[in-house]
Amino acid sequence: MSDYRTDEGLRSIRMREEEDSPGGRRSAGHRRRSSRTKTTLLILLSLVLILGGGVALTGYLLSEKFGNQVSRVPAFSQLPEALRPKKPAKGAPGANAMNILLAGSDARTDDASGGTTGAGKGKAWERGGQRSDTIMLLHITGDRKAAYLISIPRDSWVSIPGHKPNKINAAYSFGGPPLYIQTVEKLTGLRIDHLAVIDWTGFKALTDALGGVQLTFQQETRFASGKMYAAGQHTLSGEEALDYVRERHHLRNGDFGRIQRQQNFLRALMRQTLSNGTLTNPLKLGRALDAITHNLSVDEEFSTGQMRSLALEMKDLRQHNVTFMTAPHKGTGMEGSQSVVFLDKAKDDTLWKAIRDDQVGEWLKANGQDEVLGERVR
C-alpha cells in the first residue's frame, strides 16, 4: 500500500482485509464466494456511506428495517429535463456507468434533526441555511469493477444557474438539492444519476459504532481544537475524527489540506469497516448500519430495490479498485473580498469527458498521478 502524504506527513495505517487474511480464507468454494459477496456489499456500503448514499446492507441482504431509515429528499423531480445533460446512448461508452453526487456538511450539531443538511430524519432544506462543505462525485464504471471518488473544492468559483458566479457550495444554500445538482451538471456536463446527503456527525456515529478508526501520524499533528497528537498510531473516537477533519486554518494548503484529511480519514474508515470483524459480528454490523441509515438522505428516485441491485452488480469490486481524486485546479485567488479556488477548466474538461466516456483510468494514465490525483484504497 502506498503511503498517503499530507503537508504534515500523515499516512493511514495498513489495515488487513478479512477476505485476504489467512483466517478469513474458506476451503469450500461456496463459502469463499459468500465471503467475497459480503465484502463487496460492505465495500459498497462504505462507498455510498462516504458519499452519503445510505446503502443499508447486511452481510447477505438489504434489511427493510435499515432501508426504511434512509430519508428521501425531493431533487430530480424539480429539475427541468430539457436543461439536463443526456446520458450516453445505449451501447455507447459510459451508457452503463453511474454518477452519484454527495452533499456533505459539517453542521457541528449532534441533535436528532440531522443538522443543517436535511440528512436522516432531519429538517428540510431552508434557503440560506445550508452549504455543502464536502462535495464528491462517485463514478461507478459500467462493468461495476472500479469506482472513482472525485472531490470538488467547496470554494471553487463556478457559474450557478439563475445566480451570479459564486463558490460552488453556495448552490445548496441558494436552491437546495435541485440547484446543487443543476450546478454540478452545468459545471461538468455529466448526468447525475443519484444524490446523497450526509452530515459529518454521521461519520462520527459510524466511527464510534466501529470502536474508533486507527490513523498513524509521522510527526506531531494539530487538530482543529488545537490539541496536538504525537507521532505514532492513534485510535480516534468519533469526536476526535471530526476534530481531525475540521482542521484547515493551520494547514499549509488550507482547504486542499482539509480535503486530503477528509479523504485520508474516509479511506481509513472504509478499511476499518472491512477489517475489524464487522462482517462476521451481527451486533457490530447492526450498530454500523443503524449509524449510517439514521444520518443519510438520498434522492426520491433512489429506492431500496435499486440499491440492492447496484450492490449485487458490484460483486466484483475490490478495495484496490477504489480511487480518490480531486478535480484539477489552478490554486486560490480572490474574487472581491472572497478567497476562492480556480478550477483548471482545460484539464477538468478532459476529466469530465473521461467520466462521461467511462475512461477515468485511461485519463489518469495520460495525466499522471500526484498528491491530489489517483490515490487508491489499498
Tab-separated table of C-alpha atoms in Angstrom:
chain	number	residue	atom	x	y	z
A	1	MET	CA	0.000	0.000	0.000
A	2	SER	CA	1.296	3.417	-0.891
A	3	ASP	CA	1.569	5.953	1.917
A	4	TYR	CA	-0.787	8.895	1.649
A	5	ARG	CA	1.069	12.114	2.495
A	6	THR	CA	-0.355	15.450	3.568
A	7	ASP	CA	1.664	18.557	4.426
A	8	GLU	CA	2.403	17.199	7.884
A	9	GLY	CA	3.428	13.806	6.544
A	10	LEU	CA	0.347	11.896	7.585
A	11	ARG	CA	-0.309	8.398	6.413
A	12	SER	CA	-3.074	5.929	7.080
A	13	ILE	CA	-2.041	2.621	8.579
A	14	ARG	CA	-2.194	-0.610	6.692
A	15	MET	CA	-5.340	-2.433	7.580
A	16	ARG	CA	-5.899	-6.095	6.960
A	17	GLU	CA	-8.774	-7.129	4.732
A	18	GLU	CA	-10.584	-10.054	6.292
A	19	GLU	CA	-11.219	-11.595	2.924
A	20	ASP	CA	-7.490	-11.892	2.184
A	21	SER	CA	-6.298	-12.836	5.673
A	22	PRO	CA	-5.255	-16.425	6.400
A	23	GLY	CA	-8.020	-16.734	8.991
A	24	GLY	CA	-10.572	-15.386	6.560
A	25	ARG	CA	-9.965	-17.967	3.813
A	26	ARG	CA	-12.555	-20.692	3.269
A	27	SER	CA	-11.872	-24.105	1.840
A	28	ALA	CA	-15.288	-24.542	0.270
A	29	GLY	CA	-15.921	-22.629	-2.940
A	30	HIS	CA	-19.380	-21.509	-1.983
A	31	ARG	CA	-18.103	-20.155	1.341
A	32	ARG	CA	-15.374	-18.160	-0.443
A	33	ARG	CA	-17.986	-16.727	-2.766
A	34	SER	CA	-20.197	-15.876	0.208
A	35	SER	CA	-17.301	-14.104	1.927
A	36	ARG	CA	-16.476	-12.159	-1.244
A	37	THR	CA	-20.116	-11.181	-1.616
A	38	LYS	CA	-20.304	-9.923	1.960
A	39	THR	CA	-17.096	-7.970	1.482
A	40	THR	CA	-18.334	-6.488	-1.776
A	41	LEU	CA	-21.616	-5.412	-0.241
A	42	LEU	CA	-19.889	-3.745	2.677
A	43	ILE	CA	-17.418	-2.063	0.323
A	44	LEU	CA	-20.439	-0.605	-1.451
A	45	LEU	CA	-21.916	0.271	1.916
A	46	SER	CA	-18.751	2.164	2.795
A	47	LEU	CA	-18.553	3.809	-0.623
A	48	VAL	CA	-22.085	5.046	-0.578
A	49	LEU	CA	-21.729	5.971	3.083
A	50	ILE	CA	-18.698	8.043	2.152
A	51	LEU	CA	-20.749	9.983	-0.327
A	52	GLY	CA	-23.951	9.788	1.628
A	53	GLY	CA	-25.790	7.213	-0.426
A	54	GLY	CA	-27.013	5.223	2.539
A	55	VAL	CA	-26.979	1.687	1.178
A	56	ALA	CA	-28.140	-0.250	4.233
A	57	LEU	CA	-26.688	-3.681	3.524
A	58	THR	CA	-26.389	-6.658	5.808
A	59	GLY	CA	-23.979	-9.463	5.027
A	60	TYR	CA	-26.426	-11.210	2.718
A	61	LEU	CA	-29.333	-8.899	2.072
A	62	LEU	CA	-30.584	-5.390	2.416
A	63	SER	CA	-32.739	-5.130	5.514
A	64	GLU	CA	-36.006	-3.304	5.028
A	65	LYS	CA	-35.636	-2.002	8.576
A	66	PHE	CA	-32.433	-0.179	7.737
A	67	GLY	CA	-33.589	0.734	4.240
A	68	ASN	CA	-36.666	2.431	5.653
A	69	GLN	CA	-34.496	4.550	7.959
A	70	VAL	CA	-32.958	6.316	4.959
A	71	SER	CA	-34.842	9.528	4.199
A	72	ARG	CA	-35.711	10.645	0.678
A	73	VAL	CA	-35.464	14.266	-0.392
A	74	PRO	CA	-37.031	15.905	-3.473
A	75	ALA	CA	-34.296	16.524	-6.021
A	76	PHE	CA	-34.736	15.350	-9.597
A	77	SER	CA	-38.495	15.882	-9.798
A	78	GLN	CA	-37.873	19.637	-9.671
A	79	LEU	CA	-35.254	19.684	-12.444
A	80	PRO	CA	-36.393	20.615	-15.974
A	81	GLU	CA	-35.419	17.653	-18.135
A	82	ALA	CA	-34.725	19.890	-21.120
A	83	LEU	CA	-31.902	21.612	-19.211
A	84	ARG	CA	-30.165	18.428	-18.106
A	85	PRO	CA	-27.262	16.620	-19.841
A	86	LYS	CA	-28.240	13.435	-21.600
A	87	LYS	CA	-26.929	10.005	-20.702
A	88	PRO	CA	-24.804	8.365	-23.408
A	89	ALA	CA	-26.977	6.394	-25.795
A	90	LYS	CA	-27.486	2.713	-25.103
A	91	GLY	CA	-24.437	0.794	-26.264
A	92	ALA	CA	-22.199	3.883	-26.266
A	93	PRO	CA	-19.209	4.198	-23.896
A	94	GLY	CA	-20.409	5.263	-20.461
A	95	ALA	CA	-24.026	4.229	-21.015
A	96	ASN	CA	-23.960	1.771	-18.122
A	97	ALA	CA	-21.810	3.840	-15.760
A	98	MET	CA	-23.337	5.602	-12.745
A	99	ASN	CA	-22.633	9.017	-11.221
A	100	ILE	CA	-23.732	9.710	-7.632
A	101	LEU	CA	-23.320	13.182	-6.146
A	102	LEU	CA	-22.589	13.804	-2.449
A	103	ALA	CA	-23.622	16.798	-0.417
A	104	GLY	CA	-21.769	16.632	2.892
A	105	SER	CA	-21.940	19.204	5.659
A	106	ASP	CA	-20.044	19.968	8.840
A	107	ALA	CA	-23.068	21.203	10.757
A	108	ARG	CA	-21.416	20.856	14.198
A	109	THR	CA	-24.559	19.550	15.790
A	110	ASP	CA	-25.440	16.201	17.280
A	111	ASP	CA	-29.171	16.708	17.591
A	112	ALA	CA	-31.688	14.339	16.094
A	113	SER	CA	-32.646	16.829	13.425
A	114	GLY	CA	-29.691	15.823	11.289
A	115	GLY	CA	-28.085	19.238	11.478
A	116	THR	CA	-28.306	21.598	8.547
A	117	THR	CA	-28.083	19.059	5.775
A	118	GLY	CA	-31.583	17.645	5.997
A	119	ALA	CA	-29.991	14.200	6.335
A	120	GLY	CA	-31.512	11.272	8.177
A	121	LYS	CA	-34.739	12.362	9.858
A	122	GLY	CA	-33.565	15.944	9.636
A	123	LYS	CA	-35.354	19.144	8.884
A	124	ALA	CA	-35.982	20.108	5.298
A	125	TRP	CA	-33.725	22.432	3.328
A	126	GLU	CA	-34.151	26.101	4.158
A	127	ARG	CA	-32.877	28.859	1.869
A	128	GLY	CA	-29.644	30.330	3.184
A	129	GLY	CA	-29.427	27.758	5.969
A	130	GLN	CA	-27.175	25.108	4.450
A	131	ARG	CA	-23.996	24.861	2.426
A	132	SER	CA	-22.332	21.705	1.145
A	133	ASP	CA	-18.911	21.677	2.798
A	134	THR	CA	-17.918	18.361	1.228
A	135	ILE	CA	-18.596	17.814	-2.475
A	136	MET	CA	-17.750	14.454	-4.022
A	137	LEU	CA	-18.776	12.766	-7.236
A	138	LEU	CA	-18.767	8.964	-7.218
A	139	HIS	CA	-18.276	7.453	-10.659
A	140	ILE	CA	-19.015	3.720	-10.790
A	141	THR	CA	-17.771	2.150	-14.007
A	142	GLY	CA	-20.144	0.393	-16.360
A	143	ASP	CA	-18.661	-3.019	-15.581
A	144	ARG	CA	-19.024	-2.249	-11.833
A	145	LYS	CA	-15.408	-3.281	-11.199
A	146	ALA	CA	-13.978	0.158	-10.317
A	147	ALA	CA	-15.078	3.339	-8.580
A	148	TYR	CA	-13.659	6.861	-8.505
A	149	LEU	CA	-14.424	9.462	-5.835
A	150	ILE	CA	-13.676	12.944	-7.174
A	151	SER	CA	-13.622	15.817	-4.660
A	152	ILE	CA	-14.581	19.267	-5.943
A	153	PRO	CA	-13.186	22.001	-3.659
A	154	ARG	CA	-16.068	23.722	-1.890
A	155	ASP	CA	-14.633	27.186	-2.686
A	156	SER	CA	-14.480	26.521	-6.443
A	157	TRP	CA	-15.627	29.633	-8.326
A	158	VAL	CA	-18.359	28.492	-10.710
A	159	SER	CA	-21.470	29.585	-12.548
A	160	ILE	CA	-24.639	28.853	-10.553
A	161	PRO	CA	-27.776	28.741	-12.745
A	162	GLY	CA	-30.009	31.729	-12.089
A	163	HIS	CA	-27.403	33.423	-9.906
A	164	LYS	CA	-24.173	35.302	-10.260
A	165	PRO	CA	-20.902	33.289	-10.148
A	166	ASN	CA	-20.164	32.135	-6.628
A	167	LYS	CA	-18.467	29.434	-4.614
A	168	ILE	CA	-19.907	26.079	-5.578
A	169	ASN	CA	-21.017	25.276	-2.033
A	170	ALA	CA	-23.421	28.242	-2.176
A	171	ALA	CA	-25.612	26.374	-4.682
A	172	TYR	CA	-27.072	24.155	-1.963
A	173	SER	CA	-27.805	27.233	0.129
A	174	PHE	CA	-29.478	29.100	-2.734
A	175	GLY	CA	-31.667	26.317	-4.067
A	176	GLY	CA	-31.267	23.080	-2.149
A	177	PRO	CA	-30.718	19.691	-3.826
A	178	PRO	CA	-32.173	20.631	-7.263
A	179	LEU	CA	-29.910	23.663	-7.753
A	180	TYR	CA	-26.952	21.774	-6.289
A	181	ILE	CA	-27.377	19.016	-8.878
A	182	GLN	CA	-28.026	21.505	-11.678
A	183	THR	CA	-24.847	23.441	-10.798
A	184	VAL	CA	-22.661	20.329	-10.880
A	185	GLU	CA	-24.286	19.128	-14.106
A	186	LYS	CA	-23.646	22.535	-15.699
A	187	LEU	CA	-20.022	22.516	-14.496
A	188	THR	CA	-19.245	19.000	-15.657
A	189	GLY	CA	-21.683	18.240	-18.456
A	190	LEU	CA	-22.348	14.949	-16.657
A	191	ARG	CA	-25.748	13.444	-15.974
A	192	ILE	CA	-26.116	12.875	-12.220
A	193	ASP	CA	-27.966	9.630	-11.529
A	194	HIS	CA	-28.456	9.971	-7.776
A	195	LEU	CA	-27.888	12.365	-4.884
A	196	ALA	CA	-26.888	11.609	-1.293
A	197	VAL	CA	-26.711	13.933	1.704
A	198	ILE	CA	-24.834	13.276	4.940
A	199	ASP	CA	-23.631	15.283	7.897
A	200	TRP	CA	-20.125	14.659	9.214
A	201	THR	CA	-21.800	13.737	12.500
A	202	GLY	CA	-22.950	10.630	10.644
A	203	PHE	CA	-19.308	9.648	10.237
A	204	LYS	CA	-18.830	10.350	13.926
A	205	ALA	CA	-21.618	7.887	14.751
A	206	LEU	CA	-20.183	5.224	12.453
A	207	THR	CA	-16.679	5.713	13.858
A	208	ASP	CA	-17.966	5.130	17.382
A	209	ALA	CA	-20.024	2.139	16.234
A	210	LEU	CA	-16.826	0.583	14.859
A	211	GLY	CA	-14.929	1.235	18.085
A	212	GLY	CA	-12.828	4.034	16.581
A	213	VAL	CA	-10.678	4.434	13.485
A	214	GLN	CA	-6.894	3.986	13.502
A	215	LEU	CA	-4.548	6.526	11.932
A	216	THR	CA	-0.784	6.849	12.129
A	217	PHE	CA	0.921	10.240	12.122
A	218	GLN	CA	4.534	10.507	11.017
A	219	GLN	CA	5.013	13.627	13.118
A	220	GLU	CA	3.143	15.708	15.682
A	221	THR	CA	-0.224	16.687	14.208
A	222	ARG	CA	-2.573	19.529	15.083
A	223	PHE	CA	-6.348	19.092	15.225
A	224	ALA	CA	-8.957	21.840	14.819
A	225	SER	CA	-9.406	22.224	18.570
A	226	GLY	CA	-5.694	22.992	18.896
A	227	LYS	CA	-4.959	19.650	20.514
A	228	MET	CA	-1.668	18.138	19.363
A	229	TYR	CA	-1.254	14.411	18.701
A	230	ALA	CA	2.200	12.859	18.955
A	231	ALA	CA	3.719	10.949	16.064
A	232	GLY	CA	2.595	7.346	16.025
A	233	GLN	CA	-0.573	5.295	15.876
A	234	HIS	CA	-3.829	6.605	17.345
A	235	THR	CA	-7.341	5.186	17.575
A	236	LEU	CA	-9.637	8.146	17.077
A	237	SER	CA	-13.108	8.307	18.572
A	238	GLY	CA	-15.903	9.858	16.551
A	239	GLU	CA	-15.419	13.244	18.206
A	240	GLU	CA	-11.661	13.108	17.639
A	241	ALA	CA	-12.197	12.143	13.999
A	242	LEU	CA	-14.371	15.231	13.483
A	243	ASP	CA	-11.730	17.343	15.203
A	244	TYR	CA	-9.163	15.933	12.788
A	245	VAL	CA	-11.117	16.540	9.548
A	246	ARG	CA	-12.262	20.020	10.618
A	247	GLU	CA	-8.762	21.485	10.821
A	248	ARG	CA	-7.740	23.714	7.936
A	249	HIS	CA	-6.588	27.089	9.259
A	250	HIS	CA	-3.164	25.799	10.295
A	251	LEU	CA	-2.618	23.600	7.245
A	252	ARG	CA	-0.200	24.931	4.659
A	253	ASN	CA	-2.685	24.328	1.841
A	254	GLY	CA	-5.847	25.322	3.730
A	255	ASP	CA	-8.938	23.692	2.244
A	256	PHE	CA	-6.822	21.483	-0.018
A	257	GLY	CA	-5.203	20.083	3.114
A	258	ARG	CA	-8.671	19.633	4.599
A	259	ILE	CA	-9.751	17.657	1.535
A	260	GLN	CA	-6.675	15.475	1.956
A	261	ARG	CA	-7.572	14.875	5.584
A	262	GLN	CA	-11.167	14.015	4.700
A	263	GLN	CA	-10.085	11.558	2.033
A	264	ASN	CA	-7.444	10.026	4.304
A	265	PHE	CA	-9.960	9.532	7.100
A	266	LEU	CA	-12.580	8.092	4.757
A	267	ARG	CA	-10.095	5.598	3.338
A	268	ALA	CA	-9.192	4.524	6.861
A	269	LEU	CA	-12.877	4.298	7.784
A	270	MET	CA	-13.522	2.036	4.814
A	271	ARG	CA	-10.622	-0.228	5.747
A	272	GLN	CA	-11.700	-0.285	9.366
A	273	THR	CA	-15.210	-1.301	8.376
A	274	LEU	CA	-13.801	-4.230	6.410
A	275	SER	CA	-11.069	-5.335	8.776
A	276	ASN	CA	-12.302	-5.371	12.363
A	277	GLY	CA	-14.813	-8.201	12.338
A	278	THR	CA	-17.816	-6.101	11.326
A	279	LEU	CA	-18.740	-8.577	8.594
A	280	THR	CA	-18.971	-11.511	10.965
A	281	ASN	CA	-20.343	-9.739	14.052
A	282	PRO	CA	-24.118	-9.223	13.714
A	283	LEU	CA	-24.233	-6.826	16.674
A	284	LYS	CA	-21.411	-4.654	15.372
A	285	LEU	CA	-22.816	-4.766	11.844
A	286	GLY	CA	-26.226	-3.724	13.123
A	287	ARG	CA	-24.754	-0.781	15.031
A	288	ALA	CA	-22.823	0.326	11.945
A	289	LEU	CA	-25.892	0.106	9.707
A	290	ASP	CA	-28.012	1.938	12.248
A	291	ALA	CA	-25.456	4.759	12.469
A	292	ILE	CA	-25.350	5.051	8.683
A	293	THR	CA	-29.039	4.970	7.905
A	294	HIS	CA	-30.047	7.384	10.654
A	295	ASN	CA	-27.786	10.069	9.211
A	296	LEU	CA	-28.456	9.830	5.497
A	297	SER	CA	-30.828	11.156	2.907
A	298	VAL	CA	-30.967	10.194	-0.759
A	299	ASP	CA	-32.960	11.449	-3.721
A	300	GLU	CA	-36.556	10.397	-4.153
A	301	GLU	CA	-35.686	8.064	-7.052
A	302	PHE	CA	-33.014	6.003	-5.249
A	303	SER	CA	-35.158	3.139	-3.973
A	304	THR	CA	-34.120	0.331	-1.673
A	305	GLY	CA	-34.527	-2.089	-4.563
A	306	GLN	CA	-32.207	-0.042	-6.760
A	307	MET	CA	-29.588	-0.007	-4.014
A	308	ARG	CA	-29.854	-3.762	-3.670
A	309	SER	CA	-29.499	-4.266	-7.416
A	310	LEU	CA	-26.485	-1.948	-7.589
A	311	ALA	CA	-24.782	-3.814	-4.757
A	312	LEU	CA	-25.261	-7.149	-6.479
A	313	GLU	CA	-23.927	-5.739	-9.743
A	314	MET	CA	-20.789	-4.642	-7.875
A	315	LYS	CA	-19.953	-8.090	-6.555
A	316	ASP	CA	-16.524	-7.998	-8.226
A	317	LEU	CA	-15.459	-4.605	-6.823
A	318	ARG	CA	-12.365	-4.726	-4.586
A	319	GLN	CA	-10.773	-2.089	-2.385
A	320	HIS	CA	-7.756	-1.659	-4.651
A	321	ASN	CA	-10.139	-0.587	-7.418
A	322	VAL	CA	-11.436	2.394	-5.415
A	323	THR	CA	-9.597	5.635	-6.250
A	324	PHE	CA	-9.835	9.014	-4.505
A	325	MET	CA	-9.194	12.088	-6.669
A	326	THR	CA	-9.513	15.869	-6.577
A	327	ALA	CA	-10.647	17.943	-9.554
A	328	PRO	CA	-7.639	19.697	-11.178
A	329	HIS	CA	-7.346	23.337	-10.178
A	330	LYS	CA	-5.041	26.321	-10.607
A	331	GLY	CA	-4.931	27.217	-6.931
A	332	THR	CA	-6.548	30.013	-4.966
A	333	GLY	CA	-7.172	33.683	-5.702
A	334	MET	CA	-9.537	36.500	-4.837
A	335	GLU	CA	-12.973	37.413	-6.131
A	336	GLY	CA	-13.782	40.672	-4.397
A	337	SER	CA	-13.189	40.008	-0.712
A	338	GLN	CA	-13.552	36.236	-1.063
A	339	SER	CA	-10.738	33.722	-1.266
A	340	VAL	CA	-11.756	31.206	-3.927
A	341	VAL	CA	-10.420	28.223	-5.853
A	342	PHE	CA	-9.992	28.489	-9.604
A	343	LEU	CA	-10.544	25.176	-11.354
A	344	ASP	CA	-8.327	24.225	-14.297
A	345	LYS	CA	-11.036	24.314	-16.945
A	346	ALA	CA	-8.967	22.827	-19.753
A	347	LYS	CA	-7.817	19.871	-17.704
A	348	ASP	CA	-11.165	19.470	-15.948
A	349	ASP	CA	-12.966	19.318	-19.271
A	350	THR	CA	-10.838	16.340	-20.254
A	351	LEU	CA	-11.630	14.685	-16.899
A	352	TRP	CA	-15.371	15.255	-17.227
A	353	LYS	CA	-15.237	13.804	-20.747
A	354	ALA	CA	-13.309	10.786	-19.442
A	355	ILE	CA	-16.005	10.243	-16.810
A	356	ARG	CA	-18.747	10.602	-19.416
A	357	ASP	CA	-16.963	8.068	-21.640
A	358	ASP	CA	-16.173	5.788	-18.670
A	359	GLN	CA	-12.422	6.146	-19.303
A	360	VAL	CA	-11.165	7.592	-15.994
A	361	GLY	CA	-8.421	5.000	-15.614
A	362	GLU	CA	-7.051	5.910	-19.022
A	363	TRP	CA	-7.289	9.616	-18.135
A	364	LEU	CA	-5.167	9.056	-15.033
A	365	LYS	CA	-2.515	7.219	-17.008
A	366	ALA	CA	-2.322	10.065	-19.512
A	367	ASN	CA	-2.346	12.897	-16.971
A	368	GLY	CA	-0.123	11.462	-14.265
A	369	GLN	CA	-0.818	10.926	-10.585
A	370	ASP	CA	0.221	13.181	-7.722
A	371	GLU	CA	-0.912	14.111	-4.205
A	372	VAL	CA	-4.426	15.001	-5.363
A	373	LEU	CA	-4.978	12.693	-8.331
A	374	GLY	CA	-5.426	8.976	-8.282
A	375	GLU	CA	-4.909	7.970	-4.613
A	376	ARG	CA	-6.147	4.402	-4.342
A	377	VAL	CA	-7.535	2.488	-1.400
A	378	ARG	CA	-5.031	-0.305	-0.810
